[in-house]
Short mmCIF file of C-alpha atoms in Angstrom, two decimals:
data_model
loop_
_atom_site.label_atom_id
_atom_site.label_comp_id
_atom_site.label_asym_id
_atom_site.label_seq_id
_atom_site.Cartn_x
_atom_site.Cartn_y
_atom_site.Cartn_z
CA SER A 1 29.65 -10.90 0.93
CA VAL A 2 26.94 -13.32 2.10
CA LEU A 3 26.14 -11.07 5.08
CA GLN A 4 25.61 -8.05 2.82
CA LEU A 5 23.29 -10.07 0.58
CA LYS A 6 21.33 -11.30 3.62
CA LEU A 7 20.85 -7.72 4.84
CA TRP A 8 19.69 -6.52 1.39
CA ASN A 9 17.18 -9.39 1.27
CA LYS A 10 16.04 -9.06 4.88
CA TYR A 11 15.15 -5.39 4.46
CA ARG A 12 13.93 -5.77 0.85
CA VAL A 13 16.23 -3.03 -0.44
CA SER A 14 15.48 -2.44 -4.11
CA ASN A 15 17.24 0.88 -4.71
CA ILE A 16 20.06 2.94 -3.21
CA PRO A 17 20.73 5.04 -1.27
CA SER A 18 18.37 3.48 1.29
CA LEU A 19 18.35 4.24 5.02
CA ILE A 20 16.40 1.99 7.41
CA PHE A 21 16.08 2.63 11.15
CA ILE A 22 15.91 -0.40 13.45
CA ASP A 23 15.13 -0.82 17.16
CA ALA A 24 18.36 -2.42 18.38
CA SER A 25 16.67 -4.12 21.34
CA THR A 26 14.07 -5.99 19.25
CA GLY A 27 15.59 -5.91 15.76
CA LYS A 28 12.28 -4.62 14.38
CA VAL A 29 12.16 -1.99 11.65
CA VAL A 30 11.17 1.39 13.06
CA CYS A 31 11.19 3.25 9.74
CA ARG A 32 11.93 2.15 6.17
CA ASN A 33 12.15 5.61 4.65
CA GLY A 34 15.02 7.11 6.63
CA LEU A 35 16.08 9.43 3.81
CA LEU A 36 12.69 11.16 3.85
CA VAL A 37 12.82 11.37 7.65
CA ILE A 38 16.15 13.18 7.60
CA ARG A 39 14.91 15.53 4.88
CA ASP A 40 11.70 16.35 6.78
CA ASP A 41 13.15 16.38 10.31
CA PRO A 42 16.79 17.56 10.04
CA GLU A 43 16.82 18.63 13.70
CA GLY A 44 15.72 15.19 14.91
CA LEU A 45 12.76 16.64 16.81
CA GLU A 46 10.61 13.56 16.05
CA PHE A 47 13.30 11.02 17.03
CA PRO A 48 13.09 7.97 17.31
CA TRP A 49 10.86 8.21 14.22
CA GLY A 50 8.72 5.19 15.12
CA PRO A 51 5.51 4.51 13.20
CA LYS A 52 2.56 6.61 14.33
CA PRO A 53 -1.10 5.57 13.98
CA PHE A 54 -2.70 6.41 10.63
CA SER A 55 -5.32 8.59 12.36
CA GLU A 56 -2.56 10.75 13.86
CA VAL A 57 -0.55 11.13 10.64
CA VAL A 58 -3.61 11.94 8.50
CA ALA A 59 -5.19 14.33 11.04
CA GLY A 60 -6.50 17.54 9.47
CA PRO A 61 -8.79 18.73 6.70
CA LEU A 62 -9.41 16.65 3.56
CA LEU A 63 -10.79 17.77 0.19
CA ARG A 64 -13.46 16.62 -2.21
CA ASN A 65 -13.06 17.62 -5.86
CA ASN A 66 -16.05 20.01 -5.62
CA GLY A 67 -14.04 22.13 -3.18
CA GLN A 68 -15.90 20.85 -0.10
CA THR A 69 -13.68 20.11 2.92
CA LEU A 70 -14.20 17.56 5.68
CA ASP A 71 -12.20 16.49 8.71
CA SER A 72 -10.09 13.32 8.60
CA THR A 73 -12.21 11.93 11.47
CA ALA A 74 -14.83 11.23 8.74
CA LEU A 75 -12.65 8.23 7.75
CA GLU A 76 -13.19 6.55 11.13
CA GLY A 77 -15.13 3.28 10.99
CA SER A 78 -14.40 2.72 7.28
CA HIS A 79 -11.94 0.61 5.37
CA VAL A 80 -9.56 3.10 3.74
CA GLY A 81 -7.48 2.83 0.57
CA VAL A 82 -4.50 5.20 0.80
CA TYR A 83 -3.75 5.93 -2.85
CA PHE A 84 -0.31 7.29 -3.80
CA SER A 85 -0.54 8.44 -7.39
CA ALA A 86 0.21 11.23 -9.88
CA HIS A 87 -1.14 12.40 -13.25
CA TRP A 88 2.31 12.36 -14.93
CA CYS A 89 2.58 8.57 -14.37
CA PRO A 90 0.76 6.51 -17.09
CA PRO A 91 0.29 3.36 -14.91
CA CYS A 92 -1.30 5.62 -12.28
CA ARG A 93 -3.84 7.02 -14.75
CA SER A 94 -4.83 3.55 -15.99
CA LEU A 95 -5.19 2.27 -12.39
CA THR A 96 -7.31 5.29 -11.46
CA ARG A 97 -9.82 4.45 -14.21
CA VAL A 98 -10.22 0.91 -12.82
CA LEU A 99 -10.24 2.12 -9.22
CA VAL A 100 -13.11 4.56 -9.86
CA GLU A 101 -15.27 1.60 -10.95
CA SER A 102 -14.10 -0.57 -8.03
CA TYR A 103 -14.89 2.23 -5.57
CA ARG A 104 -18.39 2.62 -7.03
CA LYS A 105 -19.07 -1.16 -6.85
CA ILE A 106 -17.88 -1.44 -3.24
CA LYS A 107 -19.98 1.56 -2.13
CA GLU A 108 -23.04 0.27 -4.00
CA ALA A 109 -22.65 -3.06 -2.19
CA GLY A 110 -23.14 -1.12 1.06
CA GLN A 111 -19.55 -1.45 2.31
CA LYS A 112 -17.99 1.36 4.36
CA PHE A 113 -15.03 2.27 2.16
CA GLU A 114 -13.17 5.48 1.42
CA ILE A 115 -10.11 6.25 -0.69
CA LEU A 116 -7.58 8.91 0.28
CA PHE A 117 -5.55 10.35 -2.61
CA VAL A 118 -2.00 11.35 -1.66
CA SER A 119 -0.68 13.24 -4.66
CA ALA A 120 2.83 13.09 -6.12
CA ASP A 121 1.87 15.60 -8.83
CA ARG A 122 4.37 18.31 -9.74
CA SER A 123 2.01 21.27 -9.50
CA GLU A 124 -1.27 22.32 -7.89
CA ASP A 125 -2.88 22.63 -11.36
CA SER A 126 -1.88 19.10 -12.30
CA PHE A 127 -3.24 17.86 -8.94
CA LYS A 128 -6.58 19.63 -9.51
CA GLN A 129 -6.91 18.26 -13.05
CA TYR A 130 -6.19 14.68 -11.89
CA PHE A 131 -8.33 14.93 -8.74
CA SER A 132 -11.30 16.15 -10.81
CA GLU A 133 -11.59 12.53 -12.11
CA MET A 134 -11.76 11.06 -8.59
CA PRO A 135 -14.95 10.57 -6.52
CA TRP A 136 -13.09 10.22 -3.20
CA VAL A 137 -11.11 12.49 -0.84
CA ALA A 138 -7.57 13.88 -0.93
CA VAL A 139 -4.95 15.45 1.28
CA PRO A 140 -4.72 19.11 0.16
CA TYR A 141 -1.84 19.52 -2.30
CA ALA A 142 -0.50 22.51 -0.36
CA ASP A 143 -0.07 20.35 2.77
CA GLU A 144 3.25 18.93 1.63
CA ALA A 145 4.28 18.00 5.19
CA ARG A 146 1.27 15.72 5.69
CA ARG A 147 1.68 14.15 2.25
CA SER A 148 5.33 13.46 3.06
CA ARG A 149 4.47 11.98 6.48
CA LEU A 150 2.06 9.53 4.82
CA ASN A 151 4.77 8.53 2.33
CA ARG A 152 7.12 7.97 5.25
CA LEU A 153 4.56 6.01 7.28
CA TYR A 154 4.19 3.38 4.52
CA GLY A 155 7.73 3.55 3.09
CA ILE A 156 6.45 4.37 -0.39
CA GLN A 157 9.14 3.73 -3.02
CA GLY A 158 7.09 3.93 -6.21
CA ILE A 159 3.68 4.83 -7.61
CA PRO A 160 0.94 3.86 -8.10
CA THR A 161 0.64 2.29 -4.63
CA LEU A 162 -2.66 1.47 -2.92
CA ILE A 163 -2.46 0.55 0.77
CA VAL A 164 -5.71 -0.92 2.16
CA LEU A 165 -6.42 -0.31 5.87
CA ASP A 166 -9.01 -1.87 8.15
CA PRO A 167 -11.38 0.40 10.16
CA LYS A 168 -8.82 0.50 13.01
CA GLY A 169 -6.17 1.90 10.64
CA ASP A 170 -4.08 -1.30 10.48
CA VAL A 171 -2.70 -2.44 7.10
CA ILE A 172 -4.63 -5.27 5.43
CA THR A 173 -2.52 -5.25 2.27
CA ARG A 174 0.13 -3.11 0.62
CA GLN A 175 -0.75 -4.77 -2.71
CA GLY A 176 -4.02 -2.94 -3.34
CA ARG A 177 -3.06 -2.24 -6.94
CA VAL A 178 -2.61 -5.96 -7.68
CA GLU A 179 -5.82 -6.85 -5.82
CA VAL A 180 -7.94 -4.28 -7.68
CA LEU A 181 -6.63 -5.40 -11.08
CA ASN A 182 -7.09 -9.10 -10.22
CA ASP A 183 -10.58 -8.69 -8.77
CA ILE A 184 -12.53 -6.40 -11.11
CA GLU A 185 -15.85 -7.41 -9.51
CA CYS A 186 -14.45 -6.67 -5.99
CA ARG A 187 -15.71 -10.01 -4.67
CA GLU A 188 -12.64 -10.41 -2.43
CA PHE A 189 -12.81 -6.92 -0.85
CA PRO A 190 -11.10 -5.89 1.52
CA TRP A 191 -8.46 -8.16 0.02
CA HIS A 192 -6.90 -9.92 2.98
CA PRO A 193 -3.69 -11.58 1.71
CA LYS A 194 -4.06 -15.16 0.55
CA PRO A 195 -1.42 -17.68 1.63
CA VAL A 196 -1.30 -19.15 -1.92
CA LEU A 197 -1.75 -17.20 -5.15
CA GLU A 198 -2.05 -18.30 -8.74
CA LEU A 199 0.69 -16.44 -10.63
CA THR A 200 -0.60 -13.80 -13.06
CA ASP A 201 0.88 -10.88 -15.00
CA SER A 202 -0.47 -8.40 -12.48
CA ASN A 203 0.61 -10.14 -9.25
CA ALA A 204 4.07 -11.24 -10.49
CA VAL A 205 5.43 -8.00 -8.97
CA GLN A 206 5.19 -9.72 -5.58
CA LEU A 207 8.05 -12.04 -6.58
CA ASN A 208 10.30 -9.03 -5.86
CA GLU A 209 8.96 -8.57 -2.32
CA GLY A 210 10.85 -11.42 -0.65
CA PRO A 211 11.47 -15.18 -0.71
CA CYS A 212 8.85 -17.07 -2.73
CA LEU A 213 8.05 -20.71 -3.35
CA VAL A 214 6.84 -21.18 -6.94
CA LEU A 215 5.22 -24.53 -7.75
CA PHE A 216 4.87 -25.37 -11.46
CA VAL A 217 1.97 -27.61 -12.47
CA ASP A 218 0.35 -28.75 -15.71
CA SER A 219 -2.06 -25.90 -16.45
CA GLU A 220 -4.14 -28.13 -18.72
CA ASP A 221 -5.11 -30.30 -15.77
CA ASP A 222 -7.39 -28.51 -13.28
CA GLY A 223 -7.20 -31.44 -10.89
CA GLU A 224 -3.42 -31.12 -10.68
CA SER A 225 -3.68 -27.38 -9.88
CA GLU A 226 -6.16 -28.05 -7.08
CA ALA A 227 -4.06 -30.88 -5.63
CA ALA A 228 -0.99 -28.62 -5.70
CA LYS A 229 -2.87 -25.85 -3.84
CA GLN A 230 -4.02 -28.31 -1.17
CA LEU A 231 -0.42 -29.50 -0.78
CA ILE A 232 1.11 -26.06 -0.16
CA GLN A 233 -1.83 -24.23 1.49
CA PRO A 234 -1.22 -25.62 5.04
CA ILE A 235 2.53 -24.94 4.74
CA ALA A 236 1.87 -21.34 3.67
CA GLU A 237 -0.68 -20.81 6.46
CA LYS A 238 1.78 -22.11 9.05
CA ILE A 239 4.53 -19.72 7.85
CA ILE A 240 2.17 -16.73 7.86
CA ALA A 241 0.90 -17.59 11.36
CA LYS A 242 4.49 -17.81 12.62
CA TYR A 243 5.35 -14.33 11.36
CA LYS A 244 2.02 -12.89 12.55
CA ALA A 245 2.79 -14.13 16.06
CA LYS A 246 6.12 -12.27 15.87
CA GLU A 247 4.30 -9.20 14.46
CA GLU A 248 6.56 -9.27 11.39
CA GLU A 249 5.87 -9.35 7.67
CA ALA A 250 6.15 -12.88 6.33
#
């Protein structure tokens, strides 16, 4: 029915079964990953499963690949990329190679930036092998509960996923993978979402995220592209501002 289709679109359901918890009084999504919640908290001790601050969910020791440990409070004051990835996944491995270079460039430019690897590897050995290639920090593989809580916090449905947070722990973009691949020189870091994007192979994935307006122009004519951007930019900014005021994703 039309209502069913509206609900699928509203909550961006891309696979089933999918369980989403909503605050009935406000209609806002409390948790996208209800299936993981029920698996991790069968007794309902954490009900109503609302989102917790990143600093609370990540709290505890973190690892470097030389075996050194540090406390998660070391992330405070930095932009953080929360990187959900695994060695068995080929797109993850190719993104990691690019991300290592991006990380180096951002740090060399004097920016406060850290990446937190949240592994979806299938064994401790595989985790160690993959993490040995990474110059950043990771949640210990043995801490499955904390890894799962981070997956739940961001409603992760596939890997690789890179969530970029501001120094307060608020999400700047969930599309870190697209941003890194589109901005090899990291000139746009920390990658605040743009109201209007030029469609590319790497950012086309965002067409699946929700309603999109796609404007076709003559690519041979740069003037036409620029005029088209100026036409839709204020409309896009107005829509984004409206949703921001409601504290909802546009």
